[in-house]
Short mmCIF file of C-alpha atoms in Angstrom, two decimals:
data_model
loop_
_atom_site.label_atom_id
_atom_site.label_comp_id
_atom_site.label_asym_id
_atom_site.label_seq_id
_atom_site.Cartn_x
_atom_site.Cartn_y
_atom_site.Cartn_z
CA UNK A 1 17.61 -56.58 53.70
CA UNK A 2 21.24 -55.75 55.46
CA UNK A 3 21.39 -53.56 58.45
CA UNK A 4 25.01 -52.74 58.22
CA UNK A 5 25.98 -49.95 60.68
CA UNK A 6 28.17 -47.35 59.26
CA UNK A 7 31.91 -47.06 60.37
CA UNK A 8 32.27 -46.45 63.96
CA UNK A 9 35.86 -45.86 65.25
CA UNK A 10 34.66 -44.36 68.58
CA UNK A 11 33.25 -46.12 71.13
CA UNK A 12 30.35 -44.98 73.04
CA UNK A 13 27.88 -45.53 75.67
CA UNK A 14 26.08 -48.90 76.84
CA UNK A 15 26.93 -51.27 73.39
CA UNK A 16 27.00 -47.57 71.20
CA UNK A 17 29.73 -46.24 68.81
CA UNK A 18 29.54 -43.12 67.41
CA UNK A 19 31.07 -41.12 64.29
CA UNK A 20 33.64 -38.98 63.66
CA UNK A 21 32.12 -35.38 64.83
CA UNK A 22 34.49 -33.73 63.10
CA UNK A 23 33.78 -35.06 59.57
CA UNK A 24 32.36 -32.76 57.47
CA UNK A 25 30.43 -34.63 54.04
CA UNK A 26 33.19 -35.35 51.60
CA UNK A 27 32.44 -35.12 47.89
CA UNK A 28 31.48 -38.54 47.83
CA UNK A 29 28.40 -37.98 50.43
CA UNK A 30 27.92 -34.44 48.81
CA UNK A 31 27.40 -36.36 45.70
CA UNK A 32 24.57 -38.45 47.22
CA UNK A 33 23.10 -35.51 48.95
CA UNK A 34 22.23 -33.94 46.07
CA UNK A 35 21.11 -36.91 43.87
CA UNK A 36 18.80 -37.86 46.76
CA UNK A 37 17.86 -34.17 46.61
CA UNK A 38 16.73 -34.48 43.12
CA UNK A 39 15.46 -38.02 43.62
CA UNK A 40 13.51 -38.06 46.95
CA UNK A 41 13.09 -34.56 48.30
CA UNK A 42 11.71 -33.10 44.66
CA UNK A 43 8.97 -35.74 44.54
CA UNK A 44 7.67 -34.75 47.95
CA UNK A 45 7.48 -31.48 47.39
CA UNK A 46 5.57 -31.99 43.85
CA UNK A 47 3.54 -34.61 45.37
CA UNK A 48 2.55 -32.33 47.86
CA UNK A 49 2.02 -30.04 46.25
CA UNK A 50 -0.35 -31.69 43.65
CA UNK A 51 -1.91 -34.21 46.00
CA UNK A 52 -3.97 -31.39 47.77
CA UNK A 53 -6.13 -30.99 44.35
CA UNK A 54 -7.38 -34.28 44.51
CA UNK A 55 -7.66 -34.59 48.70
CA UNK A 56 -9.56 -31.76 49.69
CA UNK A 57 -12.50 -31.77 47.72
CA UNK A 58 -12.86 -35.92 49.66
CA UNK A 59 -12.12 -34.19 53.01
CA UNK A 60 -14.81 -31.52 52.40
CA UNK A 61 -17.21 -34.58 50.98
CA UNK A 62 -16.06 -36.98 54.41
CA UNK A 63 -16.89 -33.44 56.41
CA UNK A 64 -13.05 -34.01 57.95
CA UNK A 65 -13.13 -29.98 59.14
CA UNK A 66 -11.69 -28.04 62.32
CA UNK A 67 -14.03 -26.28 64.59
CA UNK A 68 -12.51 -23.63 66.65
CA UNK A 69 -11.89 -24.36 70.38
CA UNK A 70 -10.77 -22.13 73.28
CA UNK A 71 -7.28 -23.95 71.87
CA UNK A 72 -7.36 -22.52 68.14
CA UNK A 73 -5.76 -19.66 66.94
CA UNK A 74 -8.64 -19.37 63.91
CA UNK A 75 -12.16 -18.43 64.39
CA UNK A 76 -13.15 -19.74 60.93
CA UNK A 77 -14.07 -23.87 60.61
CA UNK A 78 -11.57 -24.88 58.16
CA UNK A 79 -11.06 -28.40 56.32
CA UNK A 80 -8.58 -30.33 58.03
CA UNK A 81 -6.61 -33.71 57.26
CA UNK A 82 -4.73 -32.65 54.64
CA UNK A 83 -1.89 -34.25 56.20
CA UNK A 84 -3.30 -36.78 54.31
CA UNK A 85 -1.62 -35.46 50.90
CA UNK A 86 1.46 -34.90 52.93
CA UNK A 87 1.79 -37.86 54.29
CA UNK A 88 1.01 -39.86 50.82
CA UNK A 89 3.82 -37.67 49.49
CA UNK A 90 6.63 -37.86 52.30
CA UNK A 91 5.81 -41.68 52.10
CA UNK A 92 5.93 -42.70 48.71
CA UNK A 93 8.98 -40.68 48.07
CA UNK A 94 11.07 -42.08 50.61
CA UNK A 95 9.09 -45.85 49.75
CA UNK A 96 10.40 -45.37 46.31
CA UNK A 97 14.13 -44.49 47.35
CA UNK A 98 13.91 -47.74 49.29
CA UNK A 99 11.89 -49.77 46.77
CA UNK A 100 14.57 -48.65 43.64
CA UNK A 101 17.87 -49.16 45.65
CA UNK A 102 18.88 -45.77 46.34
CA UNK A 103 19.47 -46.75 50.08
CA UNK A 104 22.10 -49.41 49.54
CA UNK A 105 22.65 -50.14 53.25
CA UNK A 106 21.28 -49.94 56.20
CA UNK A 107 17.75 -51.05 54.58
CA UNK A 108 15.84 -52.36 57.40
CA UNK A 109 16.64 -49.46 59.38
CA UNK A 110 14.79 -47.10 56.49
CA UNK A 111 12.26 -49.33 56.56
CA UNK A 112 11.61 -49.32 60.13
CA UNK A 113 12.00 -45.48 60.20
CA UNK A 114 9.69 -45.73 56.92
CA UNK A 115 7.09 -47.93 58.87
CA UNK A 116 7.23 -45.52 62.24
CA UNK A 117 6.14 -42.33 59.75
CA UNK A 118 3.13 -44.53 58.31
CA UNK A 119 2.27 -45.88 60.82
CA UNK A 120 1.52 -42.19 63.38
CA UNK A 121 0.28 -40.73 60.36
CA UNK A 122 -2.57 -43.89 60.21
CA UNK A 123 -3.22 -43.36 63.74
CA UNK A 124 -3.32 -39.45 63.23
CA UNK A 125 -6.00 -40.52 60.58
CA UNK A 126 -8.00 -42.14 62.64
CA UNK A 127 -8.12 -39.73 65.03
CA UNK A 128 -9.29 -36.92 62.36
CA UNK A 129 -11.80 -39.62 60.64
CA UNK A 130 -13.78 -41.23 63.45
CA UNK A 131 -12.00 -40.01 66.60
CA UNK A 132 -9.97 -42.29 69.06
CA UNK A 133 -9.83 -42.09 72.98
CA UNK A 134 -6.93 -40.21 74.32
CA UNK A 135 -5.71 -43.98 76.13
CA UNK A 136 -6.07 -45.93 72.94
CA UNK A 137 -3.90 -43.17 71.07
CA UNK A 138 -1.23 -43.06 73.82
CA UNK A 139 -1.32 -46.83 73.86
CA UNK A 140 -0.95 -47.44 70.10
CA UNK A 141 1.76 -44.34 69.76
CA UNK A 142 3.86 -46.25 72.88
CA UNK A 143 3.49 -49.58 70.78
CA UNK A 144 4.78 -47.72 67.75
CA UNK A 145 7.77 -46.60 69.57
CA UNK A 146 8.08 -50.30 71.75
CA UNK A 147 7.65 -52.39 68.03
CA UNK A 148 10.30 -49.93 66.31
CA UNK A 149 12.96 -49.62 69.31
CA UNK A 150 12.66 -53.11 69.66
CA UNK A 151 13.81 -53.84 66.30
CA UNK A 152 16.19 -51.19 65.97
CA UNK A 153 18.28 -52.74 68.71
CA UNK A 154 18.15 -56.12 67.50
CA UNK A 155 19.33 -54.72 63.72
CA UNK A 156 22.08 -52.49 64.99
CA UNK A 157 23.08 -54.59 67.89
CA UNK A 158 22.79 -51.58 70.62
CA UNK A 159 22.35 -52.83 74.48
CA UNK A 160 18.19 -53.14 75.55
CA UNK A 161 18.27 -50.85 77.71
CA UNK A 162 17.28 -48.23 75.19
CA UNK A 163 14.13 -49.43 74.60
CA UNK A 164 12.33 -47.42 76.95
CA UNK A 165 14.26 -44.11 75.77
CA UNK A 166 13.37 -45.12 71.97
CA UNK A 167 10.18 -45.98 73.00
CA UNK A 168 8.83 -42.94 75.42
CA UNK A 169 10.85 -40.55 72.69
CA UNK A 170 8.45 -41.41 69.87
CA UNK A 171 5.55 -41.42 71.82
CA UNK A 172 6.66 -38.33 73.29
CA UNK A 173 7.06 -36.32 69.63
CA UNK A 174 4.57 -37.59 68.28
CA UNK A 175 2.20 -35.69 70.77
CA UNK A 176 4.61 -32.16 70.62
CA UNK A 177 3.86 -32.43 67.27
CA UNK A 178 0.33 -32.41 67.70
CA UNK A 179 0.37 -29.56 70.59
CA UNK A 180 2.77 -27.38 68.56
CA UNK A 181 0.52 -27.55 65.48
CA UNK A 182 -1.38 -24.59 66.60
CA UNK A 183 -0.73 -21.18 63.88
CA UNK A 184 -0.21 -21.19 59.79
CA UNK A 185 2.67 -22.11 58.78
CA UNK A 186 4.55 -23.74 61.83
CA UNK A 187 4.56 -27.61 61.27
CA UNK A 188 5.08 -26.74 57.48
CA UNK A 189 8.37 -24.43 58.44
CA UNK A 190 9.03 -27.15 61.53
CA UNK A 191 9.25 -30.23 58.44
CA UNK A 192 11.29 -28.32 56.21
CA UNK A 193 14.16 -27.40 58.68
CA UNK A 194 14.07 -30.09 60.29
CA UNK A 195 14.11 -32.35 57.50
CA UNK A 196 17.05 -30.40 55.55
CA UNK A 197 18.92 -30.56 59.41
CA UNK A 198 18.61 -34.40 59.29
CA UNK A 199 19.51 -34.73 55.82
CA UNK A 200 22.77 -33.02 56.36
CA UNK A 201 23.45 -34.94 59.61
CA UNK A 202 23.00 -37.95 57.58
CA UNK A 203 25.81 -36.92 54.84
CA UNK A 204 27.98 -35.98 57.53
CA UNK A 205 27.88 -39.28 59.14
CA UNK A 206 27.86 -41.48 55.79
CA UNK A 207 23.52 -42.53 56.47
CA UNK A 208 21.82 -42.70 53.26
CA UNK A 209 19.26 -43.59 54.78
CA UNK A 210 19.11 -40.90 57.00
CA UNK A 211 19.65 -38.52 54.24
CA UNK A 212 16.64 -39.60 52.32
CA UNK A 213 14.37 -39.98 55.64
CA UNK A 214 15.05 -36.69 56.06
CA UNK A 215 14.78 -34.85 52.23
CA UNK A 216 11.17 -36.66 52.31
CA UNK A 217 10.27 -35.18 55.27
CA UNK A 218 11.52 -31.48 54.15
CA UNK A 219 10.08 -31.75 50.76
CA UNK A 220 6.44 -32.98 52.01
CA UNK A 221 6.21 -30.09 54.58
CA UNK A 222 7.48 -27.28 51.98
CA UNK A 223 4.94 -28.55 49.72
CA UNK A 224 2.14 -28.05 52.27
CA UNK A 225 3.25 -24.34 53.13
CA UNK A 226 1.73 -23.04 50.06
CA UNK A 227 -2.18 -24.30 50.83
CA UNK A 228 -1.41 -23.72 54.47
CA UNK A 229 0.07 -19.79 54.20
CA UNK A 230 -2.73 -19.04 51.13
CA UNK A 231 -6.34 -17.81 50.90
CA UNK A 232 -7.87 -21.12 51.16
CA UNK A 233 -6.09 -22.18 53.71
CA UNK A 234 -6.00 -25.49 54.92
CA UNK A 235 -4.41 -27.85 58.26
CA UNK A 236 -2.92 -30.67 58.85
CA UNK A 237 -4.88 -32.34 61.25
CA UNK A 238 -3.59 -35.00 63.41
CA UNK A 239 -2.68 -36.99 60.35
CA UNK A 240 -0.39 -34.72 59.40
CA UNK A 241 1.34 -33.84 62.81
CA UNK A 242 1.41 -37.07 64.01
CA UNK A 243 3.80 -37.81 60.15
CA UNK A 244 5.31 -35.15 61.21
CA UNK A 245 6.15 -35.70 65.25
CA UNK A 246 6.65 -40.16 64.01
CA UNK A 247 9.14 -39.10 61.24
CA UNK A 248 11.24 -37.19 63.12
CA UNK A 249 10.98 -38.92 66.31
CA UNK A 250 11.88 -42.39 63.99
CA UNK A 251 14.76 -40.37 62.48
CA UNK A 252 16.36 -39.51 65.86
CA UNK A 253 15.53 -42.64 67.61
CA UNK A 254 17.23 -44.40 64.20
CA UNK A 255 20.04 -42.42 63.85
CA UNK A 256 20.81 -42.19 68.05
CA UNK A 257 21.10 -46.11 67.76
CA UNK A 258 23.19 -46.16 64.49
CA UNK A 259 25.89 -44.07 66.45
CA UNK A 260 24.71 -40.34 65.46
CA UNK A 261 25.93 -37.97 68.23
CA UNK A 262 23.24 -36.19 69.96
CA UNK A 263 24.61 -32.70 69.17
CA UNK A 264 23.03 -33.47 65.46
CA UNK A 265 19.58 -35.44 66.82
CA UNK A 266 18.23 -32.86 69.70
CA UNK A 267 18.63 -29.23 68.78
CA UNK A 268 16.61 -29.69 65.92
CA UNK A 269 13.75 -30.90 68.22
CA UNK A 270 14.88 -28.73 70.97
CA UNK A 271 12.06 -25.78 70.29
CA UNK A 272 9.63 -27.90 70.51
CA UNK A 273 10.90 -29.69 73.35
CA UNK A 274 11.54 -26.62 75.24
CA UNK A 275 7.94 -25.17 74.24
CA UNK A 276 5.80 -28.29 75.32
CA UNK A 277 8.03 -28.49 78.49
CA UNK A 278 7.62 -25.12 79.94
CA UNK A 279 4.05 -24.75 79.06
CA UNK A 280 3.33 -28.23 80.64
CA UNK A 281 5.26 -26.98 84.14
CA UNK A 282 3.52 -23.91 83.91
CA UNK A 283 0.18 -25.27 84.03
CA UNK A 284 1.00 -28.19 86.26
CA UNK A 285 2.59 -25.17 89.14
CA UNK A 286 -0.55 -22.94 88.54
CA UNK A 287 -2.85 -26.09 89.68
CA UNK A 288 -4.37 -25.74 86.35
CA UNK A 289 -6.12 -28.84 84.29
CA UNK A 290 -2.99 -29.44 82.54
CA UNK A 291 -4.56 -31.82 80.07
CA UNK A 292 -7.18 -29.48 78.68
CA UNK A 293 -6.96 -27.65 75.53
CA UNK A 294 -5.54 -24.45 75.81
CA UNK A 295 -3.61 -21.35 74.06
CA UNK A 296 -0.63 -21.23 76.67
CA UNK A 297 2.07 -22.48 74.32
CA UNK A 298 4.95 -19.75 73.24
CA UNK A 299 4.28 -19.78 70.13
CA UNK A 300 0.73 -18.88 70.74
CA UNK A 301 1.42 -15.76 73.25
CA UNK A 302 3.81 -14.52 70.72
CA UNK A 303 0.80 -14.37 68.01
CA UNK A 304 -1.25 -12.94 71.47
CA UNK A 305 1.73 -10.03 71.54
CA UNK A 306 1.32 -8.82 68.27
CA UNK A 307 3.30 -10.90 66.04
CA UNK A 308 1.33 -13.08 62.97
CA UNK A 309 1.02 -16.81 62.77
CA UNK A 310 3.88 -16.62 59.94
CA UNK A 311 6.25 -14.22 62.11
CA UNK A 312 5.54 -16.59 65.35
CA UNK A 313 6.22 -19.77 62.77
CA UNK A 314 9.79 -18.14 62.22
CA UNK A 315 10.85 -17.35 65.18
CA UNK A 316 10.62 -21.11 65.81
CA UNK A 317 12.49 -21.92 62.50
CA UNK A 318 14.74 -19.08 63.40
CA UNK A 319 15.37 -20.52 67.20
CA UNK A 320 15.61 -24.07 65.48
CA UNK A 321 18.32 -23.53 63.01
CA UNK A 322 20.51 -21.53 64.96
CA UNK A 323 20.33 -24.08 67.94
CA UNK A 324 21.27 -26.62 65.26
CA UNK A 325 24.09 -24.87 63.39
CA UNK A 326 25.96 -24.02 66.32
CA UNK A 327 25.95 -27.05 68.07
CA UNK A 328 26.84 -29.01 65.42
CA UNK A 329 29.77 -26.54 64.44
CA UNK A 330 30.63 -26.54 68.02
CA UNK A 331 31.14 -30.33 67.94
CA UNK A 332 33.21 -29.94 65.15
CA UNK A 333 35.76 -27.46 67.26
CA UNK A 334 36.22 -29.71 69.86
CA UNK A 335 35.18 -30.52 73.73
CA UNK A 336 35.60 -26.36 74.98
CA UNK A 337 33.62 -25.68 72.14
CA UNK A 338 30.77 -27.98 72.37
CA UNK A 339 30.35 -26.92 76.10
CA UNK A 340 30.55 -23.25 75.04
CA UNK A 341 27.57 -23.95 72.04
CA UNK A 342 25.41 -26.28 74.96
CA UNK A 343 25.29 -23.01 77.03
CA UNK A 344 24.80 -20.98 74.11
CA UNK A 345 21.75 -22.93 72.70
CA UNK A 346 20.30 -23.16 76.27
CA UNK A 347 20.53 -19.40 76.22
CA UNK A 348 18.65 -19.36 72.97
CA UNK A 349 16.10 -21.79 74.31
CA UNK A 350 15.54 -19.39 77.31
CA UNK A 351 14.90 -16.23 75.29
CA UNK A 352 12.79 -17.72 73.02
CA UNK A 353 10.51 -19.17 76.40
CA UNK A 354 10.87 -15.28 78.03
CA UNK A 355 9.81 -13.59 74.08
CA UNK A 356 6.31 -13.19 74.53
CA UNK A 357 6.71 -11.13 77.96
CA UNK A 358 9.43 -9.39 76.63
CA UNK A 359 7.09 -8.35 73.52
CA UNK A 360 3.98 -7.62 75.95
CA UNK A 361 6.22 -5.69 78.27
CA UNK A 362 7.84 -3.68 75.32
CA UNK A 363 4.53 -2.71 74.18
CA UNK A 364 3.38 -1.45 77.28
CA UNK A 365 6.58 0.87 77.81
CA UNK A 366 5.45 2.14 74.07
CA UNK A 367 2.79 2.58 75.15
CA UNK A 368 2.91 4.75 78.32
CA UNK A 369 6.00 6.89 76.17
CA UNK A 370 2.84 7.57 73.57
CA UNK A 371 0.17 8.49 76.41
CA UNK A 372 2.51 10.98 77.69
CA UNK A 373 3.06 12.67 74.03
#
């Protein structure tokens, strides 16, 4: 397998070169985009879509279900794991873009990114199956990120020093995933824009491999919105977020290393960065038990001020997308405009953290106008 890192004119930090942020995907890459479209991302949406069918009557059988907690935004127990179909699906359709030659170069870097998804989403398994210790699951998510860092920098020949970013940064996701997989619809939406995000940063920066990392993801997770958003709804369990937080923490990690510019890596992460952040300080300043369940995230006050799982889920999306767009676009425009879209996704960042008080306090002022009719 070659590991041959794409053309790099610009140098970059500590042993790292990085891409042209200006190019946009020529027809060449457009060309790819949409045969991997057709040839990756369209499998793991019919695979996940069909997989379901055969998975949850074995999770019902197994007794794999979710009670509700003083966490959960359901009162109902539903069957959980079916990650399990996702994760079958996201896998085997990028496996098989690997396996066939569709990723020319750069193939022990898909693999490695390949083995990081499987290998959270086992864990994640585990954990839903027969239950694992909150040590053992930190230790074997940091190993995941140490094992995969570790080869990454050999492959791509990026200084050692970044194995304790690469490292901390999957472990990290992986477990944002997991907290932010909370309402209907959320992880599902998360996969999908995330997914299509990464896909296009890997056209614009000539990574196959990137490209079909990141159609597997989007496909899986728009596959699973159907059982998750319908009548019999279903979750993910941790086998599913854990796919979810591994693949896209691998993708980053991957990518970051190959010489992708951070303006196309972080802002599609940066909700749930920002979300996991602020609720952890919050807790941590109130002198509460921060590492208890609990329903303090934003997304979950914004379903507490009147808003749905599905309209919480897309104000997420919503944040996560236009973080994304304009930072890339702002790269694009040069060093005044990438400064001008930092401040402007920080701003987005901060009004999505303030939303649920603003909601609550609009209500009230509604409120107090109707009393007084």
């Amino acid at each position: 397998m070659s590991a041959v890192v794409p053309r790099l004119p610009a140098p970059g930090p500590a042993g790292l070169e990085l891409t042209d942020p200006g190019a946009a995907p020529g027809p060449e890459e457009l060309r790819r985009l949409a045969e991997l479209a057709l040839t990756v991302g369209l499998p793991a949406l019919v695979l996940s879509l069909v997989l379901p069918l055969v998975v949850k009557p074995l999770l019902a059988r197994w007794g794999v279900v979710d009670v509700p907690t003083e966490r959960s935004s359901h009162q109902r127990t539903v069957i959980r794991g079916m990650g399990l179909a996702v994760a079958a699906a996201v896998l085997l359709a990028d496996g098989l873009a690997l396996a066939t030659g569709a990723i020319e170069v750069d193939r022990s870097v898909a693999l490695v990114v390949l083995a990081v998804a499987g290998l959270c989403a086992g864990l994640g398994w585990a954990e839903d199956y027969r239950g694992v210790s909150v040590r053992i699951r930190l230790a074997v998510q940091l190993a995941i990120g140490l094992a995969a860092t570790s080869v990454l920098v050999t492959v791509l020949g990026t200084s050692a020093w970044w194995l304790p970013v690469g490292t901390l940064a999957v472990a990290a996701y992986v477990n944002m995933a997991n907290f932010m997989d909370g309402i209907n619809g959320i992880s599902g939406l998360h996969g999908l824009a995330a997914g299509l995000l990464y896909a296009w940063a890997g056209a614009s920066n000539d990574l196959p491999w990137m490209v079909a990392a990141g159609l597997a993801v989007a496909g899986g997770f728009a596959g699973f919105l159907p059982w998750n958003l319908g009548r019999g709804t279903v979750f993910l369990g941790d086998v599913g977020s854990y796919l979810l937080g591994g693949s896209l923490a691998g993708i980053a990690v991957a990518a970051f290393l190959s010489g992708v510019y951070v303006e196309y890596l972080l802002p599609p992460l940066a909700v749930y960065v920002a979300d996991t952040s602020v609720t952890l300080l919050r807790r941590i300043r109130a002198g509460e038990a921060w590492y208890r369940p609990h329903r303090q995230h934003v997304y979950q006050r914004l379903t507490d001020a009147g808003l749905s799982h599905l309209g919480s889920a897309l104000v997420v999306t919503a944040a996560t997308v236009l973080v994304s767009v304009v930072s890339v676009a702002g790269l694009r425009a040069g060093p005044a405009a990438t400064a001008a879209a930092g401040v402007f996704a920080v701003a987005v960042l901060a009004l999505y953290v303030a939303l649920p008080a603003l909601l609550v306090r609009r209500a009230g002022v509604r409120g107090r106008e109707e009393s007084r009719r």
